[in-house]
PDB file of C-alpha atoms in Angstrom:
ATOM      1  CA  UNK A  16       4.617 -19.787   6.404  1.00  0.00           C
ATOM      2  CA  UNK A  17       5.033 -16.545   4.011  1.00  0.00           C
ATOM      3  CA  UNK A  18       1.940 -15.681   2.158  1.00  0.00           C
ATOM      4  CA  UNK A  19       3.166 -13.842  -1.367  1.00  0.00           C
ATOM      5  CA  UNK A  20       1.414 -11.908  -4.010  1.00  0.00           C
ATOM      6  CA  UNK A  21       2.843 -12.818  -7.474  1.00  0.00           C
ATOM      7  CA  UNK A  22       4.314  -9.662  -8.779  1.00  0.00           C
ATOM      8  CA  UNK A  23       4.333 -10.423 -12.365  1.00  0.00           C
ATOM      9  CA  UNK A  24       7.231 -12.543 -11.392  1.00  0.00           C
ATOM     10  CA  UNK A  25       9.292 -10.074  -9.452  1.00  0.00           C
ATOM     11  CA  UNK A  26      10.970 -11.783  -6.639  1.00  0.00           C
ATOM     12  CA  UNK A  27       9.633 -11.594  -3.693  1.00  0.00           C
ATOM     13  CA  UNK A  28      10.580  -9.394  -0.631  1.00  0.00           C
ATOM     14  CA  UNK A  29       8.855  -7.441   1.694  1.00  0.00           C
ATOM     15  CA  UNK A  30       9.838  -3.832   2.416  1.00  0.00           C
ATOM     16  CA  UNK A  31      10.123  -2.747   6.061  1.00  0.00           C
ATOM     17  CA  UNK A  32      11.028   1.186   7.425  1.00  0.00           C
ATOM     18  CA  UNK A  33      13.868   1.140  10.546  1.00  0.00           C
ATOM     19  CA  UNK A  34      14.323   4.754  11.672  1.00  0.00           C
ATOM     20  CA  UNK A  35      15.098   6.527   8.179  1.00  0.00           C
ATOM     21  CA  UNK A  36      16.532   3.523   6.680  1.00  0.00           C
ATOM     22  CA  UNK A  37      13.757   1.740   3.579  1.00  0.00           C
ATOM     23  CA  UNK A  38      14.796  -2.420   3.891  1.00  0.00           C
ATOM     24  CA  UNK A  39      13.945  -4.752   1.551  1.00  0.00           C
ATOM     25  CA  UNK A  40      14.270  -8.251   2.378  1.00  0.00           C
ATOM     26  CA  UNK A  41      13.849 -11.475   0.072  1.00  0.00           C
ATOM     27  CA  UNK A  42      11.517 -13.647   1.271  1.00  0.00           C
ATOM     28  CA  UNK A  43      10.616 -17.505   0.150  1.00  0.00           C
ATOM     29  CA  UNK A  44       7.285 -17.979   0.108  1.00  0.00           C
ATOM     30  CA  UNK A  45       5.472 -21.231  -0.039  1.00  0.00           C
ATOM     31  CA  UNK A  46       2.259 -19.904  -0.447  1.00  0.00           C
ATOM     32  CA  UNK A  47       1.822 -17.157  -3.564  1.00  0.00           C
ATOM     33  CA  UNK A  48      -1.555 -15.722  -4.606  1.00  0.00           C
ATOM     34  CA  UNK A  49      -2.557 -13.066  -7.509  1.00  0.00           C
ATOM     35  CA  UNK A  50      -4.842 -11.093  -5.550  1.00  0.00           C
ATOM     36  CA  UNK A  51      -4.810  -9.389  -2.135  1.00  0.00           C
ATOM     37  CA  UNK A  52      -7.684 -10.217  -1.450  1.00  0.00           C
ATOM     38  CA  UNK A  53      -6.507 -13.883  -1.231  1.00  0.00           C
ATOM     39  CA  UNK A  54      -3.236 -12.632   0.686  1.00  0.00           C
ATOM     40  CA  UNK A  55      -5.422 -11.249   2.889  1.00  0.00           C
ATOM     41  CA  UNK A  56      -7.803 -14.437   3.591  1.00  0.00           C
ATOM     42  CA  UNK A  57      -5.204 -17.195   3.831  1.00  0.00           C
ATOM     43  CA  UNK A  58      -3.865 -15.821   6.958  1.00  0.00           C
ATOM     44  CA  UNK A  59      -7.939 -15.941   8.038  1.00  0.00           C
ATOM     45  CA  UNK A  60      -7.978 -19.237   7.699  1.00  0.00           C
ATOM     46  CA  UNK A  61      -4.298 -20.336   9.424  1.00  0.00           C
ATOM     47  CA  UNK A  62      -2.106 -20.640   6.416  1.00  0.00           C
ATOM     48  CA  UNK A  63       0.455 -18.003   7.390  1.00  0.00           C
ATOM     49  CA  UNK A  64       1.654 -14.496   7.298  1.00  0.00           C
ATOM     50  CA  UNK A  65       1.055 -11.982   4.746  1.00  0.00           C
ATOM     51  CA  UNK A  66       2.289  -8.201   3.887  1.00  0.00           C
ATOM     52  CA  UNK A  67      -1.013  -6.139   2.585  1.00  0.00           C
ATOM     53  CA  UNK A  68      -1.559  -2.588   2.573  1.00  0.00           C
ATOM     54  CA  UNK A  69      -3.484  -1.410   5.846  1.00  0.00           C
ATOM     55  CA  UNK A  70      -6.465  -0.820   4.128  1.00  0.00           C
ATOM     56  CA  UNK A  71      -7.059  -4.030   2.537  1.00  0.00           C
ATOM     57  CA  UNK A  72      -7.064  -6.158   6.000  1.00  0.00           C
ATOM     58  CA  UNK A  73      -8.360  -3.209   7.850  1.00  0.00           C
ATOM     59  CA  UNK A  74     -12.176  -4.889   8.043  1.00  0.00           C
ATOM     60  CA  UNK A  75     -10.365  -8.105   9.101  1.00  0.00           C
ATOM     61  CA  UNK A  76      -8.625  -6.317  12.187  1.00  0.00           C
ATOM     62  CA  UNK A  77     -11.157  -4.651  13.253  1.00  0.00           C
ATOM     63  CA  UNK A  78     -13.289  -7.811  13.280  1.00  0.00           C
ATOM     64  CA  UNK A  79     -10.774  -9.732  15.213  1.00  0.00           C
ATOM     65  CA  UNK A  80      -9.697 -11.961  12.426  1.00  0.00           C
ATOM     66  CA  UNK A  81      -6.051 -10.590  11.916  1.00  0.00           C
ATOM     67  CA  UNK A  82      -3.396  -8.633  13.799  1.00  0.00           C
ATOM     68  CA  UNK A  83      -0.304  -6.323  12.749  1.00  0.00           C
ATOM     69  CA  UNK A  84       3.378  -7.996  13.130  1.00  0.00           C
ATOM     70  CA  UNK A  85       6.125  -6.018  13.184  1.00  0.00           C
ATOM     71  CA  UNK A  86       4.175  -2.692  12.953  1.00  0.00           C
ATOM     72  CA  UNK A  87       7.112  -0.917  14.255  1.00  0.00           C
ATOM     73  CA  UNK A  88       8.593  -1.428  11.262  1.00  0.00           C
ATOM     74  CA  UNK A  89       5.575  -0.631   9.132  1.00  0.00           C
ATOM     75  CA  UNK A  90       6.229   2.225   5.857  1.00  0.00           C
ATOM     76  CA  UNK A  91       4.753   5.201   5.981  1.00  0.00           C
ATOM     77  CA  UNK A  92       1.316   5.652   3.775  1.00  0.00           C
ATOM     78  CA  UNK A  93       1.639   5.886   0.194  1.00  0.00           C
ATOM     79  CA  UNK A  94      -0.303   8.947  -1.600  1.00  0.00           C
ATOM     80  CA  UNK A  95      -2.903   8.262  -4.270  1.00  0.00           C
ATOM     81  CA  UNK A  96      -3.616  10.249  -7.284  1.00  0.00           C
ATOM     82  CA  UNK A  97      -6.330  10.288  -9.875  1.00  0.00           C
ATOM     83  CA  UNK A  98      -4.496  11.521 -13.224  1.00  0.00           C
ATOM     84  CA  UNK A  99      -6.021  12.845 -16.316  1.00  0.00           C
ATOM     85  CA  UNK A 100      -5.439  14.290 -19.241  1.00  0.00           C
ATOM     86  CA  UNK A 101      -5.852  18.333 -19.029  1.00  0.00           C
ATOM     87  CA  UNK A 102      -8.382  19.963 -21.438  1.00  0.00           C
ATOM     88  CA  UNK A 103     -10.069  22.807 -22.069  1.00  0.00           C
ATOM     89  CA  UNK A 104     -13.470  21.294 -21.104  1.00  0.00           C
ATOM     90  CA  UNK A 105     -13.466  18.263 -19.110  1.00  0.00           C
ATOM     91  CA  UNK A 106     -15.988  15.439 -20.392  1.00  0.00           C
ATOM     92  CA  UNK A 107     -18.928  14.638 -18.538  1.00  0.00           C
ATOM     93  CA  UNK A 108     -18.184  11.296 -17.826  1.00  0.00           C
ATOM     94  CA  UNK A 109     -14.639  12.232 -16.522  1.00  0.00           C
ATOM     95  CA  UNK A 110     -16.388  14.640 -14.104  1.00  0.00           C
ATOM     96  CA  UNK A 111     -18.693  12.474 -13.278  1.00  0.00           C
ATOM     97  CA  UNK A 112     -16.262   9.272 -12.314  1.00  0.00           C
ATOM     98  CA  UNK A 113     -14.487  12.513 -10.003  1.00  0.00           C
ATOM     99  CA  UNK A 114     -17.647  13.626  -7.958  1.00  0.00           C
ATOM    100  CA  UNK A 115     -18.091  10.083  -7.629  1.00  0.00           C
ATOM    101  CA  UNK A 116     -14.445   8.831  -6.431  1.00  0.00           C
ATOM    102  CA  UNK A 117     -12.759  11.160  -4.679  1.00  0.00           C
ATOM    103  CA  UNK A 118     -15.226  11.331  -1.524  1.00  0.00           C
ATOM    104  CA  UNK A 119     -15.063   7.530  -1.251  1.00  0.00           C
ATOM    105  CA  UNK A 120     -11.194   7.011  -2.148  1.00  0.00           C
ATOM    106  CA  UNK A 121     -11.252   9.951   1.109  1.00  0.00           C
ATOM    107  CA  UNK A 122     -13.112   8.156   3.269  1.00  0.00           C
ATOM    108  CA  UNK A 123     -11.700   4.826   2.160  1.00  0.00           C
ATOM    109  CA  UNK A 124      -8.157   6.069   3.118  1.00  0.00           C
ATOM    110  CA  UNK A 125      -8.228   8.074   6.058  1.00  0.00           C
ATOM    111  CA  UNK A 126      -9.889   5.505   8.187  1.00  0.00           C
ATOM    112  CA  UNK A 127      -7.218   4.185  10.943  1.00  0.00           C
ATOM    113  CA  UNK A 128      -4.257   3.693   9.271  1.00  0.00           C
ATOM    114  CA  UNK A 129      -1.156   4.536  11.632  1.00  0.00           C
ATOM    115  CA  UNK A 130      -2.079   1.284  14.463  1.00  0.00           C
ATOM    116  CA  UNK A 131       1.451   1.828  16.278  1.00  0.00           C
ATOM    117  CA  UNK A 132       1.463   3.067  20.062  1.00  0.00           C
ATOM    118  CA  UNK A 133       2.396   6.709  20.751  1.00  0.00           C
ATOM    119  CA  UNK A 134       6.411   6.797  21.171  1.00  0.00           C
ATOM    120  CA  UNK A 135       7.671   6.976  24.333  1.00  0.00           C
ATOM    121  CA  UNK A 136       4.120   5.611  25.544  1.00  0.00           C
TER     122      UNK A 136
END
């Protein structure tokens, strides 16, 4: 069974990478959740297969609880960005929330991401 998150009611399909080529292919779920955090547990607990960004399941794989289908065809990572308004002199707060985030959004992303053997391994 297909585990889904509801995408404000976009249809459902899960995007794969073959060589250079993006696919996108509709899926029927019978299972949809609203977080990923549930996407990530049902599969825990035997109700199927989900698609979740690496780093949300990444505690689950290393603890045994899940493994990676199809991670040939796995997209590359996405970057992340913090955007904010430019001024002349940056609030407190705002520099603040920065000195806070960006070493843990760091860390947080560039644990093991890429879990796909060497090619021609």
């Amino acid at each position: 069974m297909r585990i889904t998150i509801d995408d404000f009611g976009v249809p459902a399909s899960w995007k794969f990478k073959r060589e250079n080529l993006a696919l996108a292919e509709p899926i029927r779920s019978r299972l949809t959740v609203n977080t990923s955090e549930a996407a990530v547990q049902a599969p825990i607990t035997g109700a199927g297969i989900a698609q979740v960004m690496s780093y949300k399941m990444e505690a689950a794989r290393q603890e045994g609880f899940l493994v990676i289908l199809l991670d040939e065809f796995e997209q590359d990572p996405l970057p992340v960005h913090i955007v904010y308004s430019g001024r002349e002199s940056m609030p407190l707060k705002l520099r603040a929330f920065l000195h806070w985030a960006t070493p843990r959004l760091r860390a947080k992303l560039a644990g093991p991401v890429d879990h796909r053997e060497p090619r021609g391994a």
